[in-house]
PDB file of N, CA and C in Angstrom:
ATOM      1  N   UNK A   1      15.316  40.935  56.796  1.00 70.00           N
ATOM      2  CA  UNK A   1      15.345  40.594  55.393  1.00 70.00           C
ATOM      3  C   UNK A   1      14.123  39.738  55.080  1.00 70.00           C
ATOM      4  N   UNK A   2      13.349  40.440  54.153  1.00 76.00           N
ATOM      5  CA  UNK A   2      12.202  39.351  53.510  1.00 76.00           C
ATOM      6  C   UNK A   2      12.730  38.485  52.506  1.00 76.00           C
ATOM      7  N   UNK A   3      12.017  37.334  52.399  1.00 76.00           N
ATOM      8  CA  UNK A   3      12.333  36.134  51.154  1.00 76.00           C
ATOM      9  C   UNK A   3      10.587  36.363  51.106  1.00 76.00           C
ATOM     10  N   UNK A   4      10.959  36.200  49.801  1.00 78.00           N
ATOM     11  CA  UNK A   4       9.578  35.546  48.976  1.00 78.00           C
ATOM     12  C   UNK A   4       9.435  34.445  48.713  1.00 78.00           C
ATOM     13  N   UNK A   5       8.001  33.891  49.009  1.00 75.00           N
ATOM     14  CA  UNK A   5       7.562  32.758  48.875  1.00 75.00           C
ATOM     15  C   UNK A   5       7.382  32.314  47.272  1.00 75.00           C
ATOM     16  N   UNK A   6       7.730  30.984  47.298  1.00 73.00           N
ATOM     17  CA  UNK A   6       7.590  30.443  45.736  1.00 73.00           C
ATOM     18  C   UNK A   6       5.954  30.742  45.349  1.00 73.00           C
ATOM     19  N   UNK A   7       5.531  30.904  44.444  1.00 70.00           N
ATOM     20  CA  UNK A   7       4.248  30.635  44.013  1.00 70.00           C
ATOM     21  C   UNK A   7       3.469  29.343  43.942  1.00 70.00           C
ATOM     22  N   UNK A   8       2.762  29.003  44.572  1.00 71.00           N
ATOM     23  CA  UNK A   8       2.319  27.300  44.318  1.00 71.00           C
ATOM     24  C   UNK A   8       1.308  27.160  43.180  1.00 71.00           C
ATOM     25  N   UNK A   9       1.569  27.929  41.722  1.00 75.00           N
ATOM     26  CA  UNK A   9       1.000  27.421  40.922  1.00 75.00           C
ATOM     27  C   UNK A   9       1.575  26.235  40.450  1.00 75.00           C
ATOM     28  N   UNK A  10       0.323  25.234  40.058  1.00 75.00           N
ATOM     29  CA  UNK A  10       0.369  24.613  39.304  1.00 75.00           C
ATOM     30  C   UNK A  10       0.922  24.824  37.865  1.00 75.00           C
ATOM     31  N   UNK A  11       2.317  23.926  37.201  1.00 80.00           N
ATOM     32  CA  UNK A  11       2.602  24.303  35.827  1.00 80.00           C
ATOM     33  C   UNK A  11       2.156  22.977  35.179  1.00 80.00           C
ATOM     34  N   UNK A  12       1.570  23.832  33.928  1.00 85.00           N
ATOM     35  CA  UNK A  12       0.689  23.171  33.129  1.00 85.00           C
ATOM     36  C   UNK A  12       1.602  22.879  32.055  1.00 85.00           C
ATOM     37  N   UNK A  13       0.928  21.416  31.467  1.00 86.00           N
ATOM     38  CA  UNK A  13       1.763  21.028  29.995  1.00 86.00           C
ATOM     39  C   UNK A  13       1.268  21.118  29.132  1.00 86.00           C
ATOM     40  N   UNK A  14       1.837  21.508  27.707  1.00 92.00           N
ATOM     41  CA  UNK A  14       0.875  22.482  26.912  1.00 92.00           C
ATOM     42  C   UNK A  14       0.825  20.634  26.167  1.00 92.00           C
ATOM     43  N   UNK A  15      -0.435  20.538  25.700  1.00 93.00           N
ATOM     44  CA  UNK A  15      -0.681  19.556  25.288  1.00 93.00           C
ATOM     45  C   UNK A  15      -1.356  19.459  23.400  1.00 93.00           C
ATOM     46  N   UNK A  16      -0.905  20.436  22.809  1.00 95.00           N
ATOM     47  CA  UNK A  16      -1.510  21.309  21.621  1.00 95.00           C
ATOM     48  C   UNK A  16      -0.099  19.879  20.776  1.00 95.00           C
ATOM     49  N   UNK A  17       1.062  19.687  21.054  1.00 95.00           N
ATOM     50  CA  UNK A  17       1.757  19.168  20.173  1.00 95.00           C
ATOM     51  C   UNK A  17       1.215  17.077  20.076  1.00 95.00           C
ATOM     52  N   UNK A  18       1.028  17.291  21.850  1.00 95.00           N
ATOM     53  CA  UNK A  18       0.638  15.961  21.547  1.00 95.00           C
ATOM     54  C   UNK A  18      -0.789  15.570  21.016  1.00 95.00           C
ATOM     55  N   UNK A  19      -1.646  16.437  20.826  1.00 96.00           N
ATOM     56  CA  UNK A  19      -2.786  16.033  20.329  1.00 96.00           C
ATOM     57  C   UNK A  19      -2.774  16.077  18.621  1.00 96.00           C
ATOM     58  N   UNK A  20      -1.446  17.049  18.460  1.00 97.00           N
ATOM     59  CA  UNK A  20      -1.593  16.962  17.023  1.00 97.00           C
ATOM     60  C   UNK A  20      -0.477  15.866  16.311  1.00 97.00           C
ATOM     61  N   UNK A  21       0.372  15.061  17.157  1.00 97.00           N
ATOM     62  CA  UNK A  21       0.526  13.929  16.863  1.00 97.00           C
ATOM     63  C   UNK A  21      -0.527  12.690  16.906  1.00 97.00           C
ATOM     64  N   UNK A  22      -1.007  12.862  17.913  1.00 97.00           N
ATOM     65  CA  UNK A  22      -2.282  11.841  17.960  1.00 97.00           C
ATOM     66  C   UNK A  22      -3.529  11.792  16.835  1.00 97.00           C
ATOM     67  N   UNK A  23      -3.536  12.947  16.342  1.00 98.00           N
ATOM     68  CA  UNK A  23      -4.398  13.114  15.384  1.00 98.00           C
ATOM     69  C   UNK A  23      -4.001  12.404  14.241  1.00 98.00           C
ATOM     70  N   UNK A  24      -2.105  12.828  13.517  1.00 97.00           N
ATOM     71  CA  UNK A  24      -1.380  12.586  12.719  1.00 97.00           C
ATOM     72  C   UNK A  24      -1.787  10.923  12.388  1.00 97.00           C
ATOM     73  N   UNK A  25      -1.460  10.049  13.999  1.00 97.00           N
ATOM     74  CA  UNK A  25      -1.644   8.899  13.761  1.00 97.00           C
ATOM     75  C   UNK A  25      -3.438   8.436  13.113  1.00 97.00           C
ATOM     76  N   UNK A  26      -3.819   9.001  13.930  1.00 96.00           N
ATOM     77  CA  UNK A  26      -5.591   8.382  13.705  1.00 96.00           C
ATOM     78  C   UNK A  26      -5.490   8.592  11.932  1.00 96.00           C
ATOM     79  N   UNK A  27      -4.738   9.644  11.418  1.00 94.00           N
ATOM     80  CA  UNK A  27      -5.089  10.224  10.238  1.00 94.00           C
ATOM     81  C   UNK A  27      -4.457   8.698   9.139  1.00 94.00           C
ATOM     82  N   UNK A  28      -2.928   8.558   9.550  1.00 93.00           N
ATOM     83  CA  UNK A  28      -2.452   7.534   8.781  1.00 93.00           C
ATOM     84  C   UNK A  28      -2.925   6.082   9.496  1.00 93.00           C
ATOM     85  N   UNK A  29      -3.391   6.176  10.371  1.00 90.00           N
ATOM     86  CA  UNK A  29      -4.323   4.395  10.329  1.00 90.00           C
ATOM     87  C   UNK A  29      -5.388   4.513   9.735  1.00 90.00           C
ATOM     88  N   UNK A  30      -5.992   5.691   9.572  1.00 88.00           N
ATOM     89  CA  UNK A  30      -7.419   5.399   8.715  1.00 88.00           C
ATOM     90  C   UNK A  30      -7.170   5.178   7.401  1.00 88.00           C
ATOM     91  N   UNK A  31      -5.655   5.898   6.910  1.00 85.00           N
ATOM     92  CA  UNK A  31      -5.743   5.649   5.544  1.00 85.00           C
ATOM     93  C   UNK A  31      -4.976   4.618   5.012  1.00 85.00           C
ATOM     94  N   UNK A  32      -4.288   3.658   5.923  1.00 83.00           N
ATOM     95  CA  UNK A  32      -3.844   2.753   5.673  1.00 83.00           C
ATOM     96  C   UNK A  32      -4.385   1.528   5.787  1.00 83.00           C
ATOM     97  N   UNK A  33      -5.721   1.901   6.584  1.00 80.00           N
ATOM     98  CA  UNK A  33      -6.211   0.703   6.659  1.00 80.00           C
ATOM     99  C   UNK A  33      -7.954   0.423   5.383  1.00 80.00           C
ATOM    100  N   UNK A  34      -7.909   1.587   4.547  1.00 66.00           N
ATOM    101  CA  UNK A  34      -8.561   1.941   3.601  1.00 66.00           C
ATOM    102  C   UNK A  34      -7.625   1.433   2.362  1.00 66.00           C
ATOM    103  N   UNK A  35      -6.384   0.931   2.352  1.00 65.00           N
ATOM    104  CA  UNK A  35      -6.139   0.884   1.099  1.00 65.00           C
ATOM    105  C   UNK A  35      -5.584  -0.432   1.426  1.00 65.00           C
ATOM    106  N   UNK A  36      -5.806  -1.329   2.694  1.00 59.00           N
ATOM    107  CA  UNK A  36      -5.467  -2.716   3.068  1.00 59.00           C
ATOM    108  C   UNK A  36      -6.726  -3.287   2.719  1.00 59.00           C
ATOM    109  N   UNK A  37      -7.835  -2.359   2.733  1.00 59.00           N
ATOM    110  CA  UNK A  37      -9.344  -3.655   2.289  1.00 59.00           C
ATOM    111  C   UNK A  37      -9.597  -3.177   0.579  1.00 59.00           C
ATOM    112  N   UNK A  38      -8.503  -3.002  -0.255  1.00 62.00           N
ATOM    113  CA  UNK A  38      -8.819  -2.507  -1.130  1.00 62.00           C
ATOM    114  C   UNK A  38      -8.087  -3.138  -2.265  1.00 62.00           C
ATOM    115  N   UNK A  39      -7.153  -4.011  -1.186  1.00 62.00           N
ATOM    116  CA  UNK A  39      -6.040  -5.461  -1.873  1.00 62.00           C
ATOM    117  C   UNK A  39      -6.972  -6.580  -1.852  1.00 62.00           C
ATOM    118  N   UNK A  40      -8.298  -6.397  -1.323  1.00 67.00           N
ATOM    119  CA  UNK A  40      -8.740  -7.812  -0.964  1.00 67.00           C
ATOM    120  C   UNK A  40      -9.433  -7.451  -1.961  1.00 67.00           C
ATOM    121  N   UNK A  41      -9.807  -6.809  -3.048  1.00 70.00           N
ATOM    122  CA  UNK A  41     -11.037  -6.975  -4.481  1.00 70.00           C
ATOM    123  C   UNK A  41     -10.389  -8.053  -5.596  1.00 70.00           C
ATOM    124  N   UNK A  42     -10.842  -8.547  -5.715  1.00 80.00           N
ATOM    125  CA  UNK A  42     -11.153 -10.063  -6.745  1.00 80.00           C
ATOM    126  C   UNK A  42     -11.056  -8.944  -8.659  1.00 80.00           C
ATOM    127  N   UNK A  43     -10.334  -8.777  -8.890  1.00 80.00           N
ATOM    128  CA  UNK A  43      -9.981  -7.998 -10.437  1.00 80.00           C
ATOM    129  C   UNK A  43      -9.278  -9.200 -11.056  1.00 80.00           C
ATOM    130  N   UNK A  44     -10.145  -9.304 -12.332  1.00 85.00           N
ATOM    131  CA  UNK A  44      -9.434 -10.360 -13.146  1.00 85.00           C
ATOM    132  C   UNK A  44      -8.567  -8.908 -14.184  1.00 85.00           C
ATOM    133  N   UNK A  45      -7.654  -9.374 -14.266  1.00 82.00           N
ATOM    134  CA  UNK A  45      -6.672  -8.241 -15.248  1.00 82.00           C
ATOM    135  C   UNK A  45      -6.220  -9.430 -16.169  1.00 82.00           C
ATOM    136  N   UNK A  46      -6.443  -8.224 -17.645  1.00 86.00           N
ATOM    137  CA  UNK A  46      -6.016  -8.749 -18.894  1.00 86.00           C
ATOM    138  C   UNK A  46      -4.758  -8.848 -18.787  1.00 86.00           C
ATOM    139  N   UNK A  47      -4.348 -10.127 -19.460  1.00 87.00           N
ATOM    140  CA  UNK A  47      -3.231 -11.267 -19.788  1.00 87.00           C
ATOM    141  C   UNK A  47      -2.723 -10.748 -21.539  1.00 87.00           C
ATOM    142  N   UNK A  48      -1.193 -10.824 -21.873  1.00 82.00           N
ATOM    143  CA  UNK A  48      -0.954  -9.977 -22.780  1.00 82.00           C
ATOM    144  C   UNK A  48      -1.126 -11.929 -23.929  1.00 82.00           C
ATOM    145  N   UNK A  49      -1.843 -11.674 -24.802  1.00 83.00           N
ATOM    146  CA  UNK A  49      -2.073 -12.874 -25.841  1.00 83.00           C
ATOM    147  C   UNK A  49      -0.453 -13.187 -26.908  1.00 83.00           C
ATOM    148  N   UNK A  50       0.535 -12.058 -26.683  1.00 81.00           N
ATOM    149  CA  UNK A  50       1.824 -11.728 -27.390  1.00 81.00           C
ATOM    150  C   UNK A  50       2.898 -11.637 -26.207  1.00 81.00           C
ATOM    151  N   UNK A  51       3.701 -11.761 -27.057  1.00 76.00           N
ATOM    152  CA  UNK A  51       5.146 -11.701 -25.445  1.00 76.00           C
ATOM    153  C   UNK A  51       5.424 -10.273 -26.410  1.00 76.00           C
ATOM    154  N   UNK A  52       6.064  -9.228 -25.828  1.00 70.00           N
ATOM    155  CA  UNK A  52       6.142  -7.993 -26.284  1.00 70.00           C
ATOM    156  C   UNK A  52       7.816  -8.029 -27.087  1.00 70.00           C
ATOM    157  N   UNK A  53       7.847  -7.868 -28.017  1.00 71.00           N
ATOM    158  CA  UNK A  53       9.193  -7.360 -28.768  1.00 71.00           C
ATOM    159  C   UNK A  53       9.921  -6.234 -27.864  1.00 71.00           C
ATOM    160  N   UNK A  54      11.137  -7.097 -27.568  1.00 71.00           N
ATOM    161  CA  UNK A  54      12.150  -5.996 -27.157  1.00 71.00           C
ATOM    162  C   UNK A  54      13.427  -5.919 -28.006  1.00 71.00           C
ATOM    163  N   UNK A  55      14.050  -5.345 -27.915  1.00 66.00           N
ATOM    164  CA  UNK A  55      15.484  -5.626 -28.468  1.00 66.00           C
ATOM    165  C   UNK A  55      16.514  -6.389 -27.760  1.00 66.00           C
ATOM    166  N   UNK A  56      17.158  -6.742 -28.507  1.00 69.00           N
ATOM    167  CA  UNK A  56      18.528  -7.269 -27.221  1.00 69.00           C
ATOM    168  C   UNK A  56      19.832  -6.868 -27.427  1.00 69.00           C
ATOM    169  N   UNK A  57      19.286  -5.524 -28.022  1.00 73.00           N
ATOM    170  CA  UNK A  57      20.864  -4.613 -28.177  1.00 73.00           C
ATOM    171  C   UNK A  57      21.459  -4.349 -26.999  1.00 73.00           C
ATOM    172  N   UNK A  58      22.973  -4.007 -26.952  1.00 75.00           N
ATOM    173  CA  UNK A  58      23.775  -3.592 -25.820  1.00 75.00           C
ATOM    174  C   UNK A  58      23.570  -2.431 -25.760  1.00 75.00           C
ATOM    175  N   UNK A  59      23.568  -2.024 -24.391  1.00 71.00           N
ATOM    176  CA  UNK A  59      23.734  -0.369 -23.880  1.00 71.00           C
ATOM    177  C   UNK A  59      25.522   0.203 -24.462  1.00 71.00           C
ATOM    178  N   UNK A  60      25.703   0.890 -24.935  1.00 76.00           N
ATOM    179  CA  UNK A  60      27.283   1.428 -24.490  1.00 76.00           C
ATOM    180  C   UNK A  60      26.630   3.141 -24.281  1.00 76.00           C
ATOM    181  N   UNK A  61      27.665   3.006 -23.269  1.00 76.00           N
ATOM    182  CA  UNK A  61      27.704   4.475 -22.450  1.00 76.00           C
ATOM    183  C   UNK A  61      29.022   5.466 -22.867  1.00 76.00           C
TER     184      UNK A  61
END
């Protein structure tokens, strides 16, 4: 009776998912760290010279 020998290949890990997580990340640190130096700009914003009229009616539902 013959037995066959296992094959001694090497099994390979497909590495296509982890590079496209790794990418994912590089993608959201670049853009998170583009809109963290973008809190640091000095904007004077207009101030309202009036307090705005609202009503102070009740809601009924």
């Amino acid at each position: 009776m013959q037995f066959r020998r296992q094959s001694n290949q090497d099994e390979q890990i497909n590495l296509t998912p982890l590079i496209d997580v790794v990418f994912l990340l590089l993608i959201f640190f670049m853009v998170s760290t583009t809109f963290t130096k973008e809190t640091h700009l000095e904007i004077d914003l207009p101030e309202a010279s009036a307090e705005p009229a609202t009503a102070s009616e009740g809601l009924s539902i």
